[in-house]
Structures are given as C-alpha cells and as structure tokens.
Amino acid sequence: RYEVEDVIVDADRVAVPYTMTFTWTGPDAAEHPVRIRGMFRFRVAGGHIAHRVDYWDGAEFQRQISNGGAR
C-alpha cells in the first residue's frame, strides 16, 4: 500500500513522496510488517508517464525484517 504524502509538479517533472507499507513473508514463512518512506520521480510526456524512478532505502527494509517488523 502506498500512502501519498504530497505531489510536487514542475512542468513535465513530478515528485511524489510516499510511505509504503506491506507484509513480507520470509523464507521461514514468518510474516514481517514493513513501513518505508520513499519517493517516486516521474517525467510526463503526452499526458502519460514516460519515465519513472523509485527511491527507497533497502537497508531500512533489511533492518525491519531482521528486527521483527515496522517501527
């Protein structure tokens, strides 16, 4: 699930900060709730998304799954 925090537009460029939440099932079948903040960056052309980059911290994901879940 993505919770959008804001939408920032500058001509054909858009930035969308978000909080992503999900449950990750580990190899031992244990479920780990995860909550990570991130940012989408889009370039729009002809009314459609022409390019997208997604930034989030993979180390934060590792920390949460090794510590038993989101904080």
Short mmCIF file of C-alpha atoms in Angstrom, two decimals:
data_model
loop_
_atom_site.label_atom_id
_atom_site.label_comp_id
_atom_site.label_asym_id
_atom_site.label_seq_id
_atom_site.Cartn_x
_atom_site.Cartn_y
_atom_site.Cartn_z
CA ARG A 1 0.00 0.00 0.00
CA TYR A 2 1.27 3.47 -0.86
CA GLU A 3 0.22 6.50 1.18
CA VAL A 4 0.96 9.60 -0.90
CA GLU A 5 2.29 12.48 1.20
CA ASP A 6 2.44 15.17 -1.49
CA VAL A 7 2.54 15.73 -5.26
CA ILE A 8 5.13 18.23 -6.50
CA VAL A 9 4.89 19.34 -10.15
CA ASP A 10 7.34 21.39 -12.22
CA ALA A 11 6.36 21.44 -15.93
CA ASP A 12 6.82 17.83 -17.12
CA ARG A 13 8.50 16.65 -13.91
CA VAL A 14 6.65 15.25 -10.89
CA ALA A 15 7.88 14.10 -7.47
CA VAL A 16 5.68 12.07 -5.13
CA PRO A 17 6.91 11.36 -1.60
CA TYR A 18 5.14 8.37 -0.07
CA THR A 19 5.07 5.84 2.73
CA MET A 20 4.94 2.23 1.55
CA THR A 21 3.55 -0.47 3.86
CA PHE A 22 3.39 -4.18 3.22
CA THR A 23 3.87 -7.59 4.80
CA TRP A 24 6.92 -9.57 3.67
CA THR A 25 6.91 -13.33 4.15
CA GLY A 26 10.38 -14.64 4.91
CA PRO A 27 11.89 -17.98 3.89
CA ASP A 28 10.79 -19.41 7.24
CA ALA A 29 7.17 -18.35 6.42
CA ALA A 30 7.29 -15.70 9.16
CA GLU A 31 5.41 -12.52 8.25
CA HIS A 32 7.16 -9.18 8.75
CA PRO A 33 5.23 -5.88 8.58
CA VAL A 34 7.33 -3.27 6.74
CA ARG A 35 6.92 0.53 6.57
CA ILE A 36 9.33 2.55 4.40
CA ARG A 37 9.30 6.15 3.20
CA GLY A 38 10.25 6.71 -0.42
CA MET A 39 9.96 8.99 -3.44
CA PHE A 40 8.67 8.48 -6.98
CA ARG A 41 10.10 10.76 -9.66
CA PHE A 42 8.21 10.94 -12.96
CA ARG A 43 8.65 12.59 -16.33
CA VAL A 44 5.38 13.11 -18.19
CA ALA A 45 5.02 13.29 -21.99
CA GLY A 46 1.76 13.47 -23.91
CA GLY A 47 -0.27 13.12 -20.72
CA HIS A 48 1.39 9.79 -19.80
CA ILE A 49 4.25 8.77 -17.55
CA ALA A 50 7.25 8.48 -19.89
CA HIS A 51 9.83 7.62 -17.21
CA ARG A 52 9.67 6.65 -13.54
CA VAL A 53 12.33 6.25 -10.87
CA ASP A 54 11.54 4.95 -7.38
CA TYR A 55 13.86 5.72 -4.45
CA TRP A 56 13.68 3.91 -1.11
CA ASP A 57 16.19 2.64 1.43
CA GLY A 58 16.94 -1.07 1.02
CA ALA A 59 18.91 -1.04 4.30
CA GLU A 60 15.75 0.10 6.10
CA PHE A 61 13.91 -2.91 4.63
CA GLN A 62 16.67 -5.25 5.90
CA ARG A 63 16.58 -3.62 9.34
CA GLN A 64 12.84 -4.06 9.65
CA ILE A 65 12.70 -7.69 8.56
CA SER A 66 15.59 -8.63 10.85
CA ASN A 67 14.07 -6.78 13.85
CA GLY A 68 10.61 -8.27 13.57
CA GLY A 69 8.73 -5.57 11.67
CA ALA A 70 7.94 -1.94 11.06
CA ARG A 71 8.52 0.73 13.64
#
